[in-house]
XYZ file of C-alpha atoms in Angstrom:
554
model
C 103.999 137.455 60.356
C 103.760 134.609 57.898
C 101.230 132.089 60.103
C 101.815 129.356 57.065
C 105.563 129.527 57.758
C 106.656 126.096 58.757
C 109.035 125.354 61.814
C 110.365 122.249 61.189
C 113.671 124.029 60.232
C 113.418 125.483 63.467
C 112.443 121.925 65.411
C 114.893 120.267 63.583
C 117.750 122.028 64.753
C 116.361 122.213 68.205
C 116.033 118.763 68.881
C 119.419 117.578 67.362
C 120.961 120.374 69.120
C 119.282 119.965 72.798
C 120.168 116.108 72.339
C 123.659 116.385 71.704
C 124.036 119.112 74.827
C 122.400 117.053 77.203
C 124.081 113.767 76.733
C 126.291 112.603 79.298
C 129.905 111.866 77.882
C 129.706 107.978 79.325
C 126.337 106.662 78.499
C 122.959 107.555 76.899
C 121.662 109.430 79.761
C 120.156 112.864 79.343
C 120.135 115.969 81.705
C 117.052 117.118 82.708
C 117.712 121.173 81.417
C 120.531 123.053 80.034
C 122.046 126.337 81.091
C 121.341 128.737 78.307
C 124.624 130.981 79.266
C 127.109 128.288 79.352
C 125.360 125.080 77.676
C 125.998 122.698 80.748
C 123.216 120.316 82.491
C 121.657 121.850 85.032
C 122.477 120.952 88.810
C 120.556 119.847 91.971
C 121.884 121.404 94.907
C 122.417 119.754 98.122
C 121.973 121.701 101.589
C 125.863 120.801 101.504
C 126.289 122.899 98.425
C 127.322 119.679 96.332
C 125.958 119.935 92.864
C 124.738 117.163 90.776
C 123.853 116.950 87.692
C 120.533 116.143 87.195
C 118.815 113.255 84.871
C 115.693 112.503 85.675
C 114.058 110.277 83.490
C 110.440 110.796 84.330
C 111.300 114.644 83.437
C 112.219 113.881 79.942
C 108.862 112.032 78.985
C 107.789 114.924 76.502
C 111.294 115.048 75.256
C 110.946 111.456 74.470
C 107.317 112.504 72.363
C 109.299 114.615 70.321
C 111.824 112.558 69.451
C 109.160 109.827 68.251
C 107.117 112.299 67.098
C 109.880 114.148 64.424
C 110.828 110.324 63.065
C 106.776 110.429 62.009
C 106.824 113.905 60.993
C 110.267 113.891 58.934
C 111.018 110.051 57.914
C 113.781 110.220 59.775
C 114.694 107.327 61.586
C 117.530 108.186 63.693
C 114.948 110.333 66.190
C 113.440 107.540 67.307
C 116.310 105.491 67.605
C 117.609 107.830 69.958
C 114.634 107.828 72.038
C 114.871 104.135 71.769
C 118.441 104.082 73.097
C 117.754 106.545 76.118
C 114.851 104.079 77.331
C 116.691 100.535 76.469
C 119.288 102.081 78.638
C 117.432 103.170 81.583
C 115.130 100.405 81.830
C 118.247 98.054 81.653
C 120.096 99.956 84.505
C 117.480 101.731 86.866
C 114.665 99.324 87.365
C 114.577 97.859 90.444
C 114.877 94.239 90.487
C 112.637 93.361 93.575
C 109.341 95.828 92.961
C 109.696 96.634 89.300
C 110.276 100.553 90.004
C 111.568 102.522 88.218
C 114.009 105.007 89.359
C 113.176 107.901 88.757
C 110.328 110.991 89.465
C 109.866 113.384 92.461
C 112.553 112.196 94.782
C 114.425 110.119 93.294
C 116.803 111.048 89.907
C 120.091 109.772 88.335
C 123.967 111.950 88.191
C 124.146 112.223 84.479
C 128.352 111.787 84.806
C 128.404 109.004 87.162
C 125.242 107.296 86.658
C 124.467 106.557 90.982
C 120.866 107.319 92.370
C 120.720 110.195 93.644
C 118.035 111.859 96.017
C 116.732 114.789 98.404
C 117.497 113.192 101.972
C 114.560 114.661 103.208
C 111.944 112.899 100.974
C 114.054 109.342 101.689
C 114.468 109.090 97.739
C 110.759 107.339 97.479
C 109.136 106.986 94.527
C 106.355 109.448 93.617
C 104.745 110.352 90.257
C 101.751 113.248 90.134
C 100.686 114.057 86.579
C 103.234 112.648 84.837
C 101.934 110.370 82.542
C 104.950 108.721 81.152
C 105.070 107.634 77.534
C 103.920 104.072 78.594
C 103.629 103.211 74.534
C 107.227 104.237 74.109
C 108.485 102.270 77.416
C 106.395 99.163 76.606
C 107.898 99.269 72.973
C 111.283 98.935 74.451
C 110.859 96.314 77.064
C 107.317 95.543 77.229
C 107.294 92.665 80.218
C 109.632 95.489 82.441
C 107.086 98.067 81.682
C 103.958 95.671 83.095
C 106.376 94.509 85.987
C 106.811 98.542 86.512
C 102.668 99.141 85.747
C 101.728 96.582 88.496
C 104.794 97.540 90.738
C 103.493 101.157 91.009
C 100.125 100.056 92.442
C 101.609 96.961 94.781
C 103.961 100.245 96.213
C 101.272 102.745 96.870
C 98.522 101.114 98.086
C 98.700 100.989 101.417
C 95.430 98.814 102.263
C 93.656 97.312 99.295
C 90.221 97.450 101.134
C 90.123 100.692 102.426
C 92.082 102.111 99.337
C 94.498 104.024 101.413
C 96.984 105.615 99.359
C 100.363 106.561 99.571
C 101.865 108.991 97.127
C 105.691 107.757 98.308
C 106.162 103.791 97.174
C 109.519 102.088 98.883
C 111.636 100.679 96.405
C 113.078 97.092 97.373
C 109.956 95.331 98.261
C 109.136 91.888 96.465
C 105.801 92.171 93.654
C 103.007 89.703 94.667
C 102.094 87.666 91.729
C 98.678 88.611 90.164
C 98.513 92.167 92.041
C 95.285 93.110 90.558
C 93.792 89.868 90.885
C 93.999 88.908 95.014
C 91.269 90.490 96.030
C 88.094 92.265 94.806
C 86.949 96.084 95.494
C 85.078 97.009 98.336
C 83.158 100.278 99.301
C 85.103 103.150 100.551
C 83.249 106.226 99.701
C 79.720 106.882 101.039
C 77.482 109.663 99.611
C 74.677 108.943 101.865
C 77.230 110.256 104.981
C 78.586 113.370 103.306
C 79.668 115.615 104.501
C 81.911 112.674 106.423
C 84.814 110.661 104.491
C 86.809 108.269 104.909
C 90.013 108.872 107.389
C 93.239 107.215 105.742
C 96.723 107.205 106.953
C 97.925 108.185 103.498
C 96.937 111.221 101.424
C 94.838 110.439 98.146
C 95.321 113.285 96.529
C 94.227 113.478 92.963
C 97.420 114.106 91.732
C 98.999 110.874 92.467
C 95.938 109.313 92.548
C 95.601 110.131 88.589
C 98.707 108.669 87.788
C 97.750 105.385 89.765
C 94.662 105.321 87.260
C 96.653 105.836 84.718
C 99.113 102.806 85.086
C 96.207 100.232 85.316
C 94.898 101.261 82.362
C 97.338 101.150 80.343
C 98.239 97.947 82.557
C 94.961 96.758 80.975
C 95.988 97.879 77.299
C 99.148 95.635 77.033
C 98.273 92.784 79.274
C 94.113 92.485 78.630
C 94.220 91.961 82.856
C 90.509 93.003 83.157
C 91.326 93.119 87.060
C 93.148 95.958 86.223
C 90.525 98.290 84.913
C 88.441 97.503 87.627
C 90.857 98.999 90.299
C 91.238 101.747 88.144
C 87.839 102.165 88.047
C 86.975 101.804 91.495
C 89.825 104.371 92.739
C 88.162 106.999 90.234
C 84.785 106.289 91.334
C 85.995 107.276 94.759
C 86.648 110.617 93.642
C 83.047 110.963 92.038
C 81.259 109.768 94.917
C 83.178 111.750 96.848
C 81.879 115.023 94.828
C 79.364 117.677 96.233
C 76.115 116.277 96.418
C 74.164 119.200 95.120
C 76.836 121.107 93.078
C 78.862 117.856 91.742
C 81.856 119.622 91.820
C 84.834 117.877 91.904
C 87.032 117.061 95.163
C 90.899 117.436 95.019
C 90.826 113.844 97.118
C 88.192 111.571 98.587
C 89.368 111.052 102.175
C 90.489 113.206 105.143
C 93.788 112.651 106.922
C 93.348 110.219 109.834
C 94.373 112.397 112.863
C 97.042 110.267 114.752
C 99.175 112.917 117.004
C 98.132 115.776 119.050
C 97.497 118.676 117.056
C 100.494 121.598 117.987
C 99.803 124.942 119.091
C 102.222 126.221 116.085
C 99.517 126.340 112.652
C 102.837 126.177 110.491
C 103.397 122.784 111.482
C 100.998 120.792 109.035
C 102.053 117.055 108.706
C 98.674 115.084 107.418
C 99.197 113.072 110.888
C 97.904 115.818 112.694
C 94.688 115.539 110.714
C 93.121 117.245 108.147
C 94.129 120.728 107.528
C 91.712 122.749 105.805
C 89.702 121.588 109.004
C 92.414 122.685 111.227
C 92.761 125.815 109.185
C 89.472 127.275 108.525
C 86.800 124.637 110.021
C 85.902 127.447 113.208
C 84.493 129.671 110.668
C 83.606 127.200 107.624
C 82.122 124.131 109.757
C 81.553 120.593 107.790
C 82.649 122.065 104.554
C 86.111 122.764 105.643
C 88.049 119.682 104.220
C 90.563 118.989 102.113
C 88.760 117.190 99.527
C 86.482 120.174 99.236
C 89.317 122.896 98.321
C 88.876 124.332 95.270
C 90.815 128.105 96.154
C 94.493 126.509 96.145
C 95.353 125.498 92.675
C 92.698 124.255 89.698
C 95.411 122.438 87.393
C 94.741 119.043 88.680
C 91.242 118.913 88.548
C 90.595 121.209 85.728
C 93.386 120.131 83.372
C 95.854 117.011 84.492
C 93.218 115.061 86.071
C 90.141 115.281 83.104
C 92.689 114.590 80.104
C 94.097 111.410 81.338
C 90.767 110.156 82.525
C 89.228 110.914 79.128
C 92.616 109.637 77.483
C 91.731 106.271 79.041
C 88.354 106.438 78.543
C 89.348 106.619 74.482
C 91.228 103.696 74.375
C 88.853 101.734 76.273
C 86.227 103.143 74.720
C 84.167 103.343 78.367
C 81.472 105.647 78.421
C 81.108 105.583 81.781
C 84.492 106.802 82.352
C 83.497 109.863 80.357
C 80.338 110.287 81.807
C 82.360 110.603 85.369
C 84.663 112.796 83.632
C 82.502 115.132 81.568
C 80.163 115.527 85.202
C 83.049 117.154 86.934
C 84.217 119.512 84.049
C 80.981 120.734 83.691
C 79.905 121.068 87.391
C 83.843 123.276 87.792
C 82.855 125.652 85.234
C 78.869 126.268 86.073
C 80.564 127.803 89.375
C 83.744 128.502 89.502
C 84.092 130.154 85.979
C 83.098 134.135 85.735
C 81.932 134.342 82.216
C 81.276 137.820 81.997
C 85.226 138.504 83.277
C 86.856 135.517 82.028
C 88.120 134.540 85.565
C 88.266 131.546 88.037
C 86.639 131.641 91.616
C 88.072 130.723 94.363
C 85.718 128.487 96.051
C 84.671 125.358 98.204
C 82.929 122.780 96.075
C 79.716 123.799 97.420
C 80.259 126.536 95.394
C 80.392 129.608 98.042
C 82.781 132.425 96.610
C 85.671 132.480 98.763
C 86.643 136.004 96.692
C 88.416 138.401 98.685
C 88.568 135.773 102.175
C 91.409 136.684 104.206
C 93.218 134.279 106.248
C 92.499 134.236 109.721
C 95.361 131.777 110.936
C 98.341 130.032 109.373
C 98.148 127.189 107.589
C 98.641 124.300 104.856
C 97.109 126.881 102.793
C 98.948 129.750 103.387
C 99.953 132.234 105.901
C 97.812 134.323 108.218
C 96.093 137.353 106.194
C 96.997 135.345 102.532
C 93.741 136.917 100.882
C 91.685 134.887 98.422
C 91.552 136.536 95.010
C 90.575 135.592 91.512
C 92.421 134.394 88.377
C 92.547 134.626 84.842
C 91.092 131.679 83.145
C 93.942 129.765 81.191
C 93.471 128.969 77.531
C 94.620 125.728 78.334
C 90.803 124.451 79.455
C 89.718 124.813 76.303
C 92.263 121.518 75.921
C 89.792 119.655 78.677
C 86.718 120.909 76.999
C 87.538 120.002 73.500
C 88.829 116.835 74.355
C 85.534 115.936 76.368
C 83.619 117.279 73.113
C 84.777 114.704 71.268
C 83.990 111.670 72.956
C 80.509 112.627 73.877
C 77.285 114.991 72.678
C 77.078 116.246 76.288
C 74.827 119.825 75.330
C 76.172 121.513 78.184
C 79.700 120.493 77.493
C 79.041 121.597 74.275
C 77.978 124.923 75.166
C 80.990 125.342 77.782
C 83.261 125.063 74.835
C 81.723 127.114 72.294
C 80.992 130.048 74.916
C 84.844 129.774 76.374
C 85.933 129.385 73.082
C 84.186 133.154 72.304
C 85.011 134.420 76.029
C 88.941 134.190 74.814
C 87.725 136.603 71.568
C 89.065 133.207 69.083
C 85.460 133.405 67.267
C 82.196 131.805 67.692
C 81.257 128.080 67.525
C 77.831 126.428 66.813
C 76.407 125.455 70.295
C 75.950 122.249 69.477
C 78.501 120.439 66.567
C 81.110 123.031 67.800
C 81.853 123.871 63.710
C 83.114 127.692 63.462
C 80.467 129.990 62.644
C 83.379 133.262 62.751
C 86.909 132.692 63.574
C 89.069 135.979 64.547
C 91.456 136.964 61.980
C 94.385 137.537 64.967
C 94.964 136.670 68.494
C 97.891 137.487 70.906
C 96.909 134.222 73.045
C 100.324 132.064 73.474
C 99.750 128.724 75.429
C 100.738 125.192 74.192
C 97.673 123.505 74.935
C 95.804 125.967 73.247
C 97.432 124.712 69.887
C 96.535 121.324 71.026
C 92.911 122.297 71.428
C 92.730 124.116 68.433
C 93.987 121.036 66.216
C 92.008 118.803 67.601
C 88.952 120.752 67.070
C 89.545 120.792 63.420
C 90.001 117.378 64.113
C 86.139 117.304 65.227
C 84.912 119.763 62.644
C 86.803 119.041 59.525
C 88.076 122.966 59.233
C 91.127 123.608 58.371
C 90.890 127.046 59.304
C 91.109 126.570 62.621
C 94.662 124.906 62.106
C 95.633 128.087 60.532
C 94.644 129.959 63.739
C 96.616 127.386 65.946
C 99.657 128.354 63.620
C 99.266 132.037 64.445
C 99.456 130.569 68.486
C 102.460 128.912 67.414
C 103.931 131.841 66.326
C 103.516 133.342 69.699
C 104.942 131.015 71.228
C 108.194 131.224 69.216
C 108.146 135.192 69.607
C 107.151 134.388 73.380
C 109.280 131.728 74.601
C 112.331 130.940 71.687
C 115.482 132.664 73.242
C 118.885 131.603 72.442
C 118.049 128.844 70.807
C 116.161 127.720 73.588
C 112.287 127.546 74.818
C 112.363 129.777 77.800
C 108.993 131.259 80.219
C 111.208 134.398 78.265
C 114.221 135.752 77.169
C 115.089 136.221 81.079
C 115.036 132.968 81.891
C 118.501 130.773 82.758
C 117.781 127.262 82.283
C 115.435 125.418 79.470
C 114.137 122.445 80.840
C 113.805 119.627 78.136
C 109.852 118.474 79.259
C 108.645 121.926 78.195
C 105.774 120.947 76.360
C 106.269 123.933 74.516
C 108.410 122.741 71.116
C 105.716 120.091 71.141
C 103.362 122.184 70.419
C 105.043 123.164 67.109
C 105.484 119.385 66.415
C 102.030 118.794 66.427
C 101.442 121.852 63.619
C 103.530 119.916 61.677
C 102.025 116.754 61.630
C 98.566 118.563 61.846
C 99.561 119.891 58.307
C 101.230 116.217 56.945
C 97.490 115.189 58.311
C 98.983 112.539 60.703
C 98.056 114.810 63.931
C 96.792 111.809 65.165
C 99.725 109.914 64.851
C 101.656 111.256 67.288
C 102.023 110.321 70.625
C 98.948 112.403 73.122
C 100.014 115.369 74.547
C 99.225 115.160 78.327
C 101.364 116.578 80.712
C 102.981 119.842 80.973
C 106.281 117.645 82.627
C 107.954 116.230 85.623
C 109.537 117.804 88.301
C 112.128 117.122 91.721
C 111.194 117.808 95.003
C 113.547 118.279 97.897
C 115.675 119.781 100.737
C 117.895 122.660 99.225
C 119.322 125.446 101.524
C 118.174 128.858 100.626
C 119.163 131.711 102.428
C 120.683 129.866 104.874
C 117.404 127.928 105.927
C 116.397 124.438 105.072
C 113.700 124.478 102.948
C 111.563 121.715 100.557
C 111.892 123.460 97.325
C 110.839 122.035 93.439
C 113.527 122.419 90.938
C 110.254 123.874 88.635
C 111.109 127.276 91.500
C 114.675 127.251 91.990
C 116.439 126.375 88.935
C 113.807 127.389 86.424
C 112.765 130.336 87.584
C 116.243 131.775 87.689
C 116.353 134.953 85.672
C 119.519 136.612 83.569
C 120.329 139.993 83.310
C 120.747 142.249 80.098
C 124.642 142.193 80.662
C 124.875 138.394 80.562
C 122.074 138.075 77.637
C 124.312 140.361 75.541
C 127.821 138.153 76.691
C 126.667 135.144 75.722
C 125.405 136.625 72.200
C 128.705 137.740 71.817
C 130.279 134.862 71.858
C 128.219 133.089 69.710
């Protein structure tokens, strides 16, 4: 395997390719996937069994990187351009006059053919983003005073009450925007440490998620409008989540309030609205007492507070250069890892943030959090932290960040790192490691150290990725797969080798999120369930018969 070998043949003809095959016939719009067997956009299904094609803008925000991101990397102008036309085009025709939303993310999307709004019934077609971190530089390029209409809009439809910072992660569209929405009133205390283990109780569910993405907006809010008002709400809704943190452990909380119990709760545990209070209470609180909240679940799914959550704190903490924001930050990652990070096996506990091990804890009821006798167990670490870890490393000296990193960095066999300045002291000479972000990390730690060998090891993960994931012409989980979906971070991975070896890494737009998604009402198996396309259109597999058909005919 040639690890110097570069791919921009290979990107080039991707991205003109996947462009041209998701383009509606009518208008700029894009389809949020292809089907790999026939070429066609994939579908949303209705419980009616009408199928729509699917264009979701906020699911095409990495697409839209790397089309700005191949105009840097080739000279090309018509890349951007393109990207350029998709956004002029939405923001023109899908932003809604009276709040400034946008339409688009998890319940809301647009039929590529006919251009109407589409939407799961179910989820009343709100608007919801969680970790998706649109490309606000590309958006505000386009139609900057529609971007800060859309920035403020987001806030003015999810916060629920301004004092108590009750969230909502649904925002109603058609509501007018106050004027000066960060500026009417001034922050007041919501969190209390000195009561822990008690929180606040809030109608709506501040989950970090959607919380992050709220953060998010106001800085960048901030960035293009120098609204000052605006980092200070962003500020104050993270702080809620630090304050909200284990006192002794630190560990982070996956949100900083309980679900204000406002019906009776029913005798069936597999009904779990939030208005029957909180459920990790209602779940496990006879055995697990004061701990048992949801802010204090760690055993469900580490993404968002390992991963989503850290990078686009510390992303605005760059451009804002705010220390305190990475001081926040860099507290969390490290208090995670100290407990919930096996060294010697390389594998995440499942835990409360007080840090008992919750290994091997069988379910004693149903539940939010799974069914009755769902049994706790541990997981492999991802290579992706080492993303987080690097990306903390180089805004701050932290030693025990430091040493997180370098240690990680040797627990995944890529070599060993000086403690302290994080320089290589022994890379390995191969790894089968194949992860996206791991590329990232690895470029940006040359970016820190100034060695270029560690871009050549990042182009041996890029490899793997290609043997891993490039099937048909298309980036696929693997050659099984049906449907490529076009905010796989995946081919943007092997954009940023290429600019890492043109030396304009830093150029390019951040990589952040792994993509959007839809969530809604589809009937499976005859039942009416709330599904994500992420499960039932992109997890669709092929078999060998139809793999070997469609290679045929090409």
């Amino acid at each position: 395997m040639n690890t110097q070998a570069s791919f921009l043949p290979l990107l080039t003809e991707y991205y003109q390719r996947i462009y041209a095959q998701a383009q509606a016939a009518s208008s700029p719009l894009l389809a949020d996937g292809i089907d790999t067997l026939s070429g066609t956009p994939v579908n949303w299904t209705y419980p009616d069994g009408n199928q729509v094609p699917m264009s979701n803008f906020a699911s095409q925000q990495n697409f839209m990187r790397g089309l700005s991101a191949m105009t840097l990397i080739t000279g090309e102008k018509h890349y951007q351009e393109q990207a350029n036309l998709i956004t002029e085009y939405f923001l023109n025709h899908y932003t809604d006059k009276e709040s400034g939303l946008f339409h688009w993310g998890g319940h809301r999307f647009i039929h590529r053919d006919t251009g109407h709004i589409e939407g799961p019934a179910s989820k009343e077609c709100v608007h919801e983003l969680k970790h998706h971190f649109p490309f606000y530089e590309l958006l505000h390029q386009v139609a900057p005073e529609t971007t800060k209409k859309y920035l403020q809009g987001f806030w003015a439809a999810h916060v629920i009450d301004w004092n108590k910072l009750d969230l909502s992660r649904h925002g109603e569209y058609g509501k007018t925007l106050p004027e000066n929405i960060f500026g009417r009133t001034e922050p007041q205390p919501v969190v209390d440490p000195d009561k822990w283990p008690e929180l606040p109780e809030t109608i709506g569910l501040t989950f970090v998620n959607a919380s992050t993405d709220l953060i998010y907006a106001a800085c960048h809010y901030y960035k293009y409008s120098g609204d000052k008002n605006a980092i200070k709400w962003a500020k104050h809704l993270y702080h809620q989540f630090v304050l909200a943190r284990h006192p002794e452990t630190r560990m982070p909380v996956y949100q900083f309030s309980s679900p204000l119990q406002r019906e009776p709760i029913p005798d069936d545990d597999r009904i779990t609205f939030s208005w029957f209070g909180d459920r990790a209470k209602r779940q496990f609180g006879p055995e697990f007492g004061d701990i048992a909240r949801e802010a204090n679940v760690l055993f469900r799914d580490s993404w968002p507070v390992v991963v989503d959550n850290p990078l686009a704190i510390l992303e605005c903490a760059r451009f804002l250069e705010d220390s305190e924001l990475t001081e926040w930050a860099i507290e969390g990652i490290n208090a995670y890892f100290r407990f919930a990070w096996d060294e010697p096996t390389n594998e995440i506990i499942p835990m409360w943030n007080s840090g008992q091990d919750m290994t091997g804890y069988t379910f004693p009821r149903d539940g939010y959090y799974g069914d009755k006798g769902t049994v706790l167990k541990r997981q492999p670490t991802d290579p992706a932290y080492l993303l987080t870890l690097v990306r903390a490393s180089a805004l701050s000296q932290n030693a025990d960040l430091r040493t997180l990193t370098a240690k990680m960095f040797s627990r995944f066999k890529l070599g060993k790192l000086d403690l302290q300045t994080l320089e290589p002291v022994e890379l390995t000479s191969k790894t089968e490691l194949c992860s996206s972000y791991l590329v990232f990390a690895l470029l940006e730690l040359e970016r820190l150290t100034g060695h270029q060998e560690l871009r050549t090891l990042a182009g041996q993960v890029g490899h793997n990725l290609v043997k891993k994931h490039y099937h048909r012409g298309y980036f696929l989980p693997d050659e099984y797969h049906r449907y490529t979906r076009l905010d796989d971070p995946t081919p943007y991975a092997l954009i940023a080798l290429e600019a890492a070896r043109l030396g304009i890494y830093h150029k390019i737009p951040v990589a952040i999120s792994k993509g959007g998604y839809l969530h809604g009402d589809q009937s499976i198996n005859g039942e009416i369930k709330v599904v994500y396309d992420l499960d039932v259109i992109y997890k669709q597999t092929v078999s060998d018969q139809e793999i070997q058909a469609v290679t045929e005919r090409k």
